[in-house]
Short mmCIF file of C-alpha atoms and ligand atoms in Angstrom, two decimals:
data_model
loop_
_atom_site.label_atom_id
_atom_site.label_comp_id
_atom_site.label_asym_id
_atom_site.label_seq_id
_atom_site.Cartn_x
_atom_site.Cartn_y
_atom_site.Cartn_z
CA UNK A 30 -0.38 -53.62 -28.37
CA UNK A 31 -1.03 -51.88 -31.63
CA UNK A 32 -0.02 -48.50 -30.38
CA UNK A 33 3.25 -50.16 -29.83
CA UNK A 34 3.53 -51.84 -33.22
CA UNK A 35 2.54 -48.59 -35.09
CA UNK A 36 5.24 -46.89 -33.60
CA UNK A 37 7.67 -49.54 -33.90
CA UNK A 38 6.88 -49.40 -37.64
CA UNK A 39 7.26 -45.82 -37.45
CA UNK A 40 10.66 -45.66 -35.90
CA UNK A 41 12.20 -48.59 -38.57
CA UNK A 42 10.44 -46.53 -41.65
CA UNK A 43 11.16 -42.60 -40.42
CA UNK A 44 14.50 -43.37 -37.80
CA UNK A 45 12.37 -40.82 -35.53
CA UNK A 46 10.19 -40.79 -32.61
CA UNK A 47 6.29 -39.85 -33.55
CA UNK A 48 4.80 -37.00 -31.56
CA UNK A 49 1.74 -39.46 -30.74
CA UNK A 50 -0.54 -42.54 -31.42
CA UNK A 51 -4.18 -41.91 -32.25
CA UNK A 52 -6.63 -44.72 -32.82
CA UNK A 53 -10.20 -45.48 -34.52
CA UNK A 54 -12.61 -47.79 -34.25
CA UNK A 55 -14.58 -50.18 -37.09
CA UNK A 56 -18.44 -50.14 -36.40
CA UNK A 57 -21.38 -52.03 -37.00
CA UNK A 58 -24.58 -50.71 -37.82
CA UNK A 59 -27.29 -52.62 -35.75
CA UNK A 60 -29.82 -51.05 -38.07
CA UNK A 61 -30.56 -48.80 -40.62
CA UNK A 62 -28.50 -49.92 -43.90
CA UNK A 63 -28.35 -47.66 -47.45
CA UNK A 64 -29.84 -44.95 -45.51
CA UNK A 65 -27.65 -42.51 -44.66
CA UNK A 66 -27.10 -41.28 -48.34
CA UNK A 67 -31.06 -41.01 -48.19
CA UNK A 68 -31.11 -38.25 -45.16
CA UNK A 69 -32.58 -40.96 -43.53
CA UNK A 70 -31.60 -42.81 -39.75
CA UNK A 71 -29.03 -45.28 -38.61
CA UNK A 72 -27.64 -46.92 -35.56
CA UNK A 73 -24.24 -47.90 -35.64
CA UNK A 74 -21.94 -49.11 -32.71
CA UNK A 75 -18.36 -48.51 -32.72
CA UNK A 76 -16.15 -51.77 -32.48
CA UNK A 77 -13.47 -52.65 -29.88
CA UNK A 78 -11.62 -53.56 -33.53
CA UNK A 79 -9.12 -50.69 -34.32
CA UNK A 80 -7.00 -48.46 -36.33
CA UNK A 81 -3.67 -47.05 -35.22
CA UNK A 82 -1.89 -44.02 -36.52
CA UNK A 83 1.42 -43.13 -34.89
CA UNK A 84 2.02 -39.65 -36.55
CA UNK A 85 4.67 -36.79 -36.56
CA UNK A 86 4.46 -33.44 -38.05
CA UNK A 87 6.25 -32.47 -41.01
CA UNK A 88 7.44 -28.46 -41.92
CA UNK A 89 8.37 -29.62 -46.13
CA UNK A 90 4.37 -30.13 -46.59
CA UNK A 91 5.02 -33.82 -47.54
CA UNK A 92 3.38 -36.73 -46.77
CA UNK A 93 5.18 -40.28 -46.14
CA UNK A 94 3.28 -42.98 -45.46
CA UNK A 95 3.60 -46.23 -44.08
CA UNK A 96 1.39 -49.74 -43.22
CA UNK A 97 2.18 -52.13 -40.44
CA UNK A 98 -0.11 -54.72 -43.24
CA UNK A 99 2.99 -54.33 -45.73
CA UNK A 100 3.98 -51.92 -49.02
CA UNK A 101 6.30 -49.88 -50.08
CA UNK A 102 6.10 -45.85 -47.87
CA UNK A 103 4.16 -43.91 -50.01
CA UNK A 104 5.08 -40.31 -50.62
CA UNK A 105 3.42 -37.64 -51.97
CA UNK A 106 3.49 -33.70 -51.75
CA UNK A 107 0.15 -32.54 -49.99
CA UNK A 108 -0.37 -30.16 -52.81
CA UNK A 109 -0.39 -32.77 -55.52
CA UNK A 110 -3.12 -34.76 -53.11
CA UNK A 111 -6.29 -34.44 -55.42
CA UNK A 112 -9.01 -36.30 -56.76
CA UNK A 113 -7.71 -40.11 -57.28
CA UNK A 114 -4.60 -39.12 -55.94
CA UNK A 115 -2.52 -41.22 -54.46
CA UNK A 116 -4.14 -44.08 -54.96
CA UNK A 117 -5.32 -47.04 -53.07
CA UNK A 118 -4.92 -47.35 -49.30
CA UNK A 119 -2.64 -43.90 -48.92
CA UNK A 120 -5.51 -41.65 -50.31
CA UNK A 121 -7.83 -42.63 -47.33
CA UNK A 122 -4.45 -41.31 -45.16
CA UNK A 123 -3.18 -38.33 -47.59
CA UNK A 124 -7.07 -37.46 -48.26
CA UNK A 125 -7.98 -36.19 -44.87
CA UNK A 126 -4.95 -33.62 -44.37
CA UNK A 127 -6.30 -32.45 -48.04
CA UNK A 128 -9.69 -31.83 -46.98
CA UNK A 129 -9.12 -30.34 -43.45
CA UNK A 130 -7.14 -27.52 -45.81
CA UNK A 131 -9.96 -27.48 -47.94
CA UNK A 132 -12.07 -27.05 -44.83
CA UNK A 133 -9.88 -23.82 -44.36
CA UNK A 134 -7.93 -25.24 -41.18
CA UNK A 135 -3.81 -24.64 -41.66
CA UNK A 136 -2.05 -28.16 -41.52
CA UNK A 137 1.12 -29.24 -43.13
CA UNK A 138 2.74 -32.68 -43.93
CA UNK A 139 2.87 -35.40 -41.87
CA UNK A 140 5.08 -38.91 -41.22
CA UNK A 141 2.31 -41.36 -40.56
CA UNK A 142 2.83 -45.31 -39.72
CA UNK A 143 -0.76 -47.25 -39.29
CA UNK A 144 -1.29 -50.66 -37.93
CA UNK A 145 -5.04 -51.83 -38.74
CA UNK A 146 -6.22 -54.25 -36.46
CA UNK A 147 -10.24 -53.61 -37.81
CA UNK A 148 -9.92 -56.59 -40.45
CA UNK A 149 -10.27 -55.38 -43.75
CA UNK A 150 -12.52 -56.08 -46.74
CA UNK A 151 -15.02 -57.60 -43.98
CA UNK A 152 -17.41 -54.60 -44.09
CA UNK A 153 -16.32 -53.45 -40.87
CA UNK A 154 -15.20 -49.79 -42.36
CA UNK A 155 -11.52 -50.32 -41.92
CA UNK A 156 -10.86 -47.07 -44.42
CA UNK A 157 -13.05 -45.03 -42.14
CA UNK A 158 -11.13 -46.22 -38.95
CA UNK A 159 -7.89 -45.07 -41.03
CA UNK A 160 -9.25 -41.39 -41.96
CA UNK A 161 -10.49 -40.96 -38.53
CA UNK A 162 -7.02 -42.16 -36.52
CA UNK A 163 -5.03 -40.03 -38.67
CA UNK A 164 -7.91 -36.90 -38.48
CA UNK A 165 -7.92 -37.41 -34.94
CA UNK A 166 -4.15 -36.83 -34.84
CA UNK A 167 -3.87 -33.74 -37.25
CA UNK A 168 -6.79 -32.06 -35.12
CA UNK A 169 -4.29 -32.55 -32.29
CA UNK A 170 -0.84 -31.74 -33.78
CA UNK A 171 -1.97 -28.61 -35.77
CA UNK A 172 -4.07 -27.52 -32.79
CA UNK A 173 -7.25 -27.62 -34.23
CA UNK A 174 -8.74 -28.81 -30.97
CA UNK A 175 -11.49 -30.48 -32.44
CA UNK A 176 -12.09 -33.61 -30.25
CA UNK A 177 -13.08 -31.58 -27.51
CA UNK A 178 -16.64 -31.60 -28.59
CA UNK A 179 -19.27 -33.19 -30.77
CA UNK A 180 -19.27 -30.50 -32.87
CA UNK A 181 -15.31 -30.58 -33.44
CA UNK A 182 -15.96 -34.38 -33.90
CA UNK A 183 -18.99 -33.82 -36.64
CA UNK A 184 -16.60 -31.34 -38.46
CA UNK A 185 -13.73 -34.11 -38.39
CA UNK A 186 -15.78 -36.74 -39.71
CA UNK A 187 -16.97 -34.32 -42.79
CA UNK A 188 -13.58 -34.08 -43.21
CA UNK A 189 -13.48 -38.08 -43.64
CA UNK A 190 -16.36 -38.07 -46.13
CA UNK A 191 -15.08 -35.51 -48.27
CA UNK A 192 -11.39 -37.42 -48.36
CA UNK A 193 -12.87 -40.68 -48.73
CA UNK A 194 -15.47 -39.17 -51.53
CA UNK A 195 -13.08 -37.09 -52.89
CA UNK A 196 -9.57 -38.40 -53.14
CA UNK A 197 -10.61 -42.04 -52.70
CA UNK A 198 -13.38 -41.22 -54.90
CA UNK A 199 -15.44 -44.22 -53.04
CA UNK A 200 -19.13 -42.39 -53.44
CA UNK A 201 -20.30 -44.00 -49.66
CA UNK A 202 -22.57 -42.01 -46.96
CA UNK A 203 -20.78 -40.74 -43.78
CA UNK A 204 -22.49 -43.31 -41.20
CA UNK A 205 -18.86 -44.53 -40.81
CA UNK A 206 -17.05 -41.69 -40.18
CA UNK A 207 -19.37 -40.71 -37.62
CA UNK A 208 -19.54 -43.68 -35.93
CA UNK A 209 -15.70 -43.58 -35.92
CA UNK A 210 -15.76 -40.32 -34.05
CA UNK A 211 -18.73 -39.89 -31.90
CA UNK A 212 -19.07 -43.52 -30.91
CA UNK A 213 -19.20 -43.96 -27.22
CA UNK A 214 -18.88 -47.34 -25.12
CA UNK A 215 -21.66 -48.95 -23.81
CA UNK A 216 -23.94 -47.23 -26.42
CA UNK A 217 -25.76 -47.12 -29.90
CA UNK A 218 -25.24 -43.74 -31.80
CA UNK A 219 -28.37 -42.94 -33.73
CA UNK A 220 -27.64 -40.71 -36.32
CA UNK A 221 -30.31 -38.43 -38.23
CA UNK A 222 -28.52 -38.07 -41.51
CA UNK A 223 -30.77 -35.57 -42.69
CA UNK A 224 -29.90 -32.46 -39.56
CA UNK A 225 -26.48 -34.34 -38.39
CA UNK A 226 -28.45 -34.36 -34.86
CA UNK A 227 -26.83 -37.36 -32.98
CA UNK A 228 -28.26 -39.04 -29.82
CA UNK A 229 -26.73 -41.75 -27.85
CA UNK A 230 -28.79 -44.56 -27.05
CA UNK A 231 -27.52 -47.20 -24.52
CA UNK A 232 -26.79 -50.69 -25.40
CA UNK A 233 -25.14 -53.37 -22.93
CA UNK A 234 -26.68 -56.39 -23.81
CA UNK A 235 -24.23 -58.30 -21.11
CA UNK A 236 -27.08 -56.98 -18.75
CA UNK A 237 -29.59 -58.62 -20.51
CA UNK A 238 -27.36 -61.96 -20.83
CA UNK A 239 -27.53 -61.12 -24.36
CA UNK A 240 -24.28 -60.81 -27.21
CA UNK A 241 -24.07 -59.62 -30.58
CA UNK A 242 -21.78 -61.88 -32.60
CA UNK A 243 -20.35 -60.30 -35.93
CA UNK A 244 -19.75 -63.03 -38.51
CA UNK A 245 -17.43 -61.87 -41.17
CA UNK A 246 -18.03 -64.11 -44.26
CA UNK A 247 -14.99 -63.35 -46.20
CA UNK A 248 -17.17 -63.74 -49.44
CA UNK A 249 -15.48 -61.95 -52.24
CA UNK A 250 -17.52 -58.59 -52.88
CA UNK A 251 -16.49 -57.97 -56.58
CA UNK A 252 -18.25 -54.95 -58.51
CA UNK A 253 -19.06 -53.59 -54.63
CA UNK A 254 -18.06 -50.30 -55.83
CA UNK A 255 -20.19 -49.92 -59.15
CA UNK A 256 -23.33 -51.85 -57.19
CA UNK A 257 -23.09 -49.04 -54.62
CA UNK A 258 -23.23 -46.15 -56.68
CA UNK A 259 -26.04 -47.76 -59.04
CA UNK A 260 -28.06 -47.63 -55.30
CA UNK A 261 -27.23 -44.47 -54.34
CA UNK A 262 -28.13 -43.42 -58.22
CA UNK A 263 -31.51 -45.55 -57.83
CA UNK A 264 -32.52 -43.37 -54.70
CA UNK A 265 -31.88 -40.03 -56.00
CA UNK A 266 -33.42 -40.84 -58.92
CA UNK A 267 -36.85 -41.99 -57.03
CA UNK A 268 -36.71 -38.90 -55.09
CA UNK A 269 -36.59 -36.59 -58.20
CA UNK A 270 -39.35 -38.50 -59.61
CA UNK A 271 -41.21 -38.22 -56.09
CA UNK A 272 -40.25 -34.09 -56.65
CA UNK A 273 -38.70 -34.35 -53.00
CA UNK A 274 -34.56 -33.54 -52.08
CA UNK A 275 -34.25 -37.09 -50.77
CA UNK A 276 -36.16 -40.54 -49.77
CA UNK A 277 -36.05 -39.22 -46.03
CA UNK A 278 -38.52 -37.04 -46.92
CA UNK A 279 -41.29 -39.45 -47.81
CA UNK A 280 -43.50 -41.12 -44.67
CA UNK A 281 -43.90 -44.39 -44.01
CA UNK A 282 -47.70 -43.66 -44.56
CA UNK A 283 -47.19 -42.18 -47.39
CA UNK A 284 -45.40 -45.11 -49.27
CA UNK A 285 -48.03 -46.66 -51.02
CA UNK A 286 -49.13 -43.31 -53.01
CA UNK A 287 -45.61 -43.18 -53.21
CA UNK A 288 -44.64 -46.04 -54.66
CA UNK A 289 -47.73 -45.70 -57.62
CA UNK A 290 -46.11 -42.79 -58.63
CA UNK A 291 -42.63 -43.88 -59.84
CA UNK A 292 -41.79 -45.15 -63.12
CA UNK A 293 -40.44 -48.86 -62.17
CA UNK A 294 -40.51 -51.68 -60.40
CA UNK A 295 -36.91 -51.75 -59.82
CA UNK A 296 -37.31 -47.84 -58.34
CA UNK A 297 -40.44 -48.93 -56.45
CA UNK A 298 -38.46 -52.04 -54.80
CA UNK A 299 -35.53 -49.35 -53.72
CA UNK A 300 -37.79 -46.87 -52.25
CA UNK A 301 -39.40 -49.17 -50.04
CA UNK A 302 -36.21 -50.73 -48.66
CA UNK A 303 -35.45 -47.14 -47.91
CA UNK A 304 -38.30 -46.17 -46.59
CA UNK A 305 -39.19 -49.25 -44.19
CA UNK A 306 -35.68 -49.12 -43.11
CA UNK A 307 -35.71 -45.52 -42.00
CA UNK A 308 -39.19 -46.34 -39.81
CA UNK A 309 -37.05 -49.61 -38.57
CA UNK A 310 -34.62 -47.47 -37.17
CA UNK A 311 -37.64 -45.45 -34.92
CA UNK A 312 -38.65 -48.74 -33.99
CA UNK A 313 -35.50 -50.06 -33.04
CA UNK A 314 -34.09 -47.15 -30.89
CA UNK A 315 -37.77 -47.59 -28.90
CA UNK A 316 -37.39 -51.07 -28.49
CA UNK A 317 -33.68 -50.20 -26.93
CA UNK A 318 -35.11 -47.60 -24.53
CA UNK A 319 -37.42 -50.40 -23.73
CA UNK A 320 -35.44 -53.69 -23.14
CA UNK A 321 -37.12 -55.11 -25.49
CA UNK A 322 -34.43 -57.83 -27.00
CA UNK A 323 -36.92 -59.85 -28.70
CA UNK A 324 -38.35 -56.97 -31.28
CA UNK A 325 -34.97 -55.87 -31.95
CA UNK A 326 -34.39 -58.91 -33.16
CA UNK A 327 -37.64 -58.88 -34.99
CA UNK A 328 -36.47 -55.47 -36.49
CA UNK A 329 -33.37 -57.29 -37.66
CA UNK A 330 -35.11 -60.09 -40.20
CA UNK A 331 -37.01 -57.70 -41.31
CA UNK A 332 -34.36 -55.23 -42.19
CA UNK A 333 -32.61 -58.53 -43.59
CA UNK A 334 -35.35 -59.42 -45.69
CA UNK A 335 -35.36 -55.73 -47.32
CA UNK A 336 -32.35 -55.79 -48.10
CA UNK A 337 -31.99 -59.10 -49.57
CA UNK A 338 -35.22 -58.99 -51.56
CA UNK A 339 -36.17 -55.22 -52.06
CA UNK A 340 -32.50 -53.62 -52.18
CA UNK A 341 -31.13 -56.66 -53.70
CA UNK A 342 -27.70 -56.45 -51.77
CA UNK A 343 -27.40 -59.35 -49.96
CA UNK A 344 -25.69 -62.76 -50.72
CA UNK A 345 -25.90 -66.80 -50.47
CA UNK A 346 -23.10 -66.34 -47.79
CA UNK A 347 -24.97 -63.71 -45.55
CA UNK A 348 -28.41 -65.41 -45.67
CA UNK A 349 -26.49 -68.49 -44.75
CA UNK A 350 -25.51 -66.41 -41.53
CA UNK A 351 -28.78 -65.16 -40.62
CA UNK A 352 -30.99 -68.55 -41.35
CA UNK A 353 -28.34 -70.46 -39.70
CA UNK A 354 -28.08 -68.24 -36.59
CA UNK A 355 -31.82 -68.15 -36.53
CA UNK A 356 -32.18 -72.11 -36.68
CA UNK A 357 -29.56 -71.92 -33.69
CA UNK A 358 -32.04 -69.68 -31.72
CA UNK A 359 -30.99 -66.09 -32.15
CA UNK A 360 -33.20 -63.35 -31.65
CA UNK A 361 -32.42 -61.72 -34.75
CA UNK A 362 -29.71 -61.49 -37.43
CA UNK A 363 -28.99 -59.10 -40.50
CA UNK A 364 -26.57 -58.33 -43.16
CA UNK A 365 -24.74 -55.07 -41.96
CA UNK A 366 -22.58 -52.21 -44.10
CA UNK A 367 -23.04 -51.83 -47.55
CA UNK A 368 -23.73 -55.32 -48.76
CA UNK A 369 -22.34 -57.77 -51.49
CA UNK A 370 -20.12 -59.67 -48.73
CA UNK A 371 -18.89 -58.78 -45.56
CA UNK A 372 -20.04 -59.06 -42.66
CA UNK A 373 -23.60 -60.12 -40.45
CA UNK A 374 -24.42 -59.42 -37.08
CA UNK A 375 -26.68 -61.75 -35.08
CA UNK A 376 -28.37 -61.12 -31.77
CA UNK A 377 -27.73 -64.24 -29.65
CA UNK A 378 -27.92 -65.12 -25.91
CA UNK A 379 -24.68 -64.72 -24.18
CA UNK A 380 -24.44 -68.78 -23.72
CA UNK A 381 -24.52 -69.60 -27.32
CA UNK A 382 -21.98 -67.60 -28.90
CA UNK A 383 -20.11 -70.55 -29.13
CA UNK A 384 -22.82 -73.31 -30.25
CA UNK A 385 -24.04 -70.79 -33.35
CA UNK A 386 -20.17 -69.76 -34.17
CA UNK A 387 -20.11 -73.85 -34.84
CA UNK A 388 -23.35 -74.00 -36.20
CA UNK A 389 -22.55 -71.03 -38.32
CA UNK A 390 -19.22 -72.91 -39.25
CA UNK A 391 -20.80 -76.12 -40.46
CA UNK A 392 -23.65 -74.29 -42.42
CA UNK A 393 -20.09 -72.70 -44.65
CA UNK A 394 -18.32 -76.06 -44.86
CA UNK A 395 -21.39 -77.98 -46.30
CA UNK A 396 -21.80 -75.19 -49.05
CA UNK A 397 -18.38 -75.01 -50.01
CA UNK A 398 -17.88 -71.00 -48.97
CA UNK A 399 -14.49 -69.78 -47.51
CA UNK A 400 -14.58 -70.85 -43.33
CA UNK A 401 -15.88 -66.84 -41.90
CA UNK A 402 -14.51 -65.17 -39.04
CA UNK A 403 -16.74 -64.71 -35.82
CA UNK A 404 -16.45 -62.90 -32.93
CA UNK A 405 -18.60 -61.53 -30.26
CA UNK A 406 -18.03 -57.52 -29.67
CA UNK A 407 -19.09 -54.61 -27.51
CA UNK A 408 -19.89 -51.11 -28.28
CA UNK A 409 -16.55 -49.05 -27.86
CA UNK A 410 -15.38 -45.70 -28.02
CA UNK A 411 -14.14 -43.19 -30.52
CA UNK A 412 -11.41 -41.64 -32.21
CA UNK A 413 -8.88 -41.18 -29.46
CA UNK A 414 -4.99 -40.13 -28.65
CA UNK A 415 -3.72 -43.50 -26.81
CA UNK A 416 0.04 -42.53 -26.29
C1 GLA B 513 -21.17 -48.41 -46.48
C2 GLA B 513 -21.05 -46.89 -46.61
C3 GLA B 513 -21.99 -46.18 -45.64
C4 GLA B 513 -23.41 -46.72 -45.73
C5 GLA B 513 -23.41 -48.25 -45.71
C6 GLA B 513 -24.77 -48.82 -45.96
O1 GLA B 513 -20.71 -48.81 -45.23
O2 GLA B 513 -19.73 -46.50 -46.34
O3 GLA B 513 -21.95 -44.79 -45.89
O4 GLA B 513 -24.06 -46.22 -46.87
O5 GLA B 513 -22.52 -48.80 -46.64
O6 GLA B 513 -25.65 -48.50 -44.92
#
């Protein structure tokens, strides 16, 4: 058990008990990719894959920090916490204390040991897992009391995005985050990035003899970070040539006037991933409410296909995934996260996990890519106190 080994790792680092252990999950988005940035939709599911924190309040206002994954303890006074600092893994820990203070909530230092069992690098939003295990336990230990609600829980996770944009200074969206807290099992969370309204659609695809098999492809996603940003520049720059706050606000009916009236190709090819994908999203919570397996999976090429060809984002490794998983008899499959490597889901029946893992398998071994990872998942629950 992880809760264990986090505060095993915490008693060998600190020689002291923590108060408690707090956990995250990873997610998935099932649909609705580069959009949240845009004030647009998405659907992620939390994953049964998470992030441990076993914590313990400090009165010195410093933070020590520790990984179960290796390194040295980190330490670092939370009033030297800033932009860039720390650095790497420890700002994504140090950064949320710093930004629930700069949300005007009174919290101090913290010991804080982490075991992160949502595999990293795979797209899977390990660092969101992190911010949300730890914000989950400084909501309890400074008695901010705000997992009690949804609204506590939104607050949290713009706590998240501000460390994660802030002191991380990684320029991503906030689907994570909020996935990591609002998640629930046994259900899609679709998220309207534009109001923060949240609505929780069911999805147990067991019922319908159906899984959804997450194939991580362990491709290496250099220049991820730079790609992003030049995205998330593209969009707002389409928007202010469109004279509108962001891409959200453009209809799907509207597009083609739309799309005459920017200045490029390359912003014209952006816009309509954007666009499409927000209106992918409707389609895809309907087709939920209605059972309907097949046109999810429809909804997933097609969001596949956007991505690869409109917001150029994909690679060789996850269209191997989806035409492989496809050829194998899926129902649909899609690159999900931010693209560049990672991970894809694919919607399979229940009896062929294995048979398209192999298939899958093979596809990487004849083109020479790294062997993936695979495994079939469920939609799971929150940020939580487990101990
Ligand atoms: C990353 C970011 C999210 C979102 C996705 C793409 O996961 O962290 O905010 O933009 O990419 O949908």
């Amino acid at each position: 058990m992880s809760t264990e080994s986090a505060s095993a790792v915490f008693r060998d680092t600190f020689a002291a008990e923590p108060e408690g252990v707090w956990s995250a999950p990873g997610r998935v988005n099932l649909i609705g990719e580069h959009t949240d940035y845009n004030g647009g939709l998405c659907l992620p599911i939390g994953l049964p894959q998470r992030t441990f924190a076993a914590v313990r309040r400090r009165d010195d206002g410093m933070l020590r920090m520790v990984s179960a994954q290796g390194g040295d303890v980190v330490e670092v006074a939370l009033d030297d916490v800033g932009p860039g600092r720390p650095e790497g893994w420890a700002a994504y820990v140090a950064g949320v204390p710093w930004a629930l203070r700069r949300a005007g909530h009174e919290v101090s230092g913290l010991d804080v040991a982490v075991d992160g069992r949502v595999p990293l690098g795979a797209g899977l939003s390990s660092s969101a897992a992190l911010e949300c295990a730890v914000a989950a336990a400084a909501s309890d230990l400074f008695g901010l009391g705000l997992l009690a609600d949804a609204a506590g829980r939104t607050a949290l996770a713009a706590a998240c995005v501000d460390a994660e944009n802030t002191v991380a200074q990684a320029p991503t969206g906030g689907m994570d985050q909020s996935a990591a807290m609002l998640a629930e099992p046994g259900h899609a969370l679709l998220l309207d990035c534009r109001d923060h309204h949240t609505e929780q659609v069911p999805f147990d695809l067991a019922e319908a003899g159906l899984a959804l098999l997450v194939v991580d492809t362990r491709a290496e996603h250099a220049l991820v970070d730079g790609q992003y940003a030049e995205r998330r520049d593209s969009c707002e720059q389409a928007a202010r040539e469109l004279g509108v706050p962001t891409l959200r606000e453009v209809a799907v009916g509207d597009l083609d006037d739309a799309l005459g009236r920017l200045s490029s190709d390359l912003l014209r090819r952006r816009t309509r991933h954007v666009v499409t994908e927000i209106d992918r999203v409707v389609h895809a919570r309907e087709a939920l409410r209605h059972d309907d397996f097949e046109r999810l999976g429809a909804l997933f090429l097609e969001s596949h296909a956007s991505m690869r060809d409109d917001f150029e984002i994909s690679v060789d490794e996850l269209d191997t995934v989806v035409e492989t998983a496809v050829a194998a008899g899926a129902l649909g499959a899609r690159m999900t996260g931010g693209g560049f490597g990672g991970s894809a889901i694919a919607l399979v029946r229940a009896d062929a996990v294995d048979a398209t893992t192999e298939r899958v398998e093979a596809a990487f071994a004849d083109k020479g890519f790294r062997a993936p990872q695979a495994f079939a998942v469920t939609a799971s629950g929150a940020a939580a106190r487990d101990h």
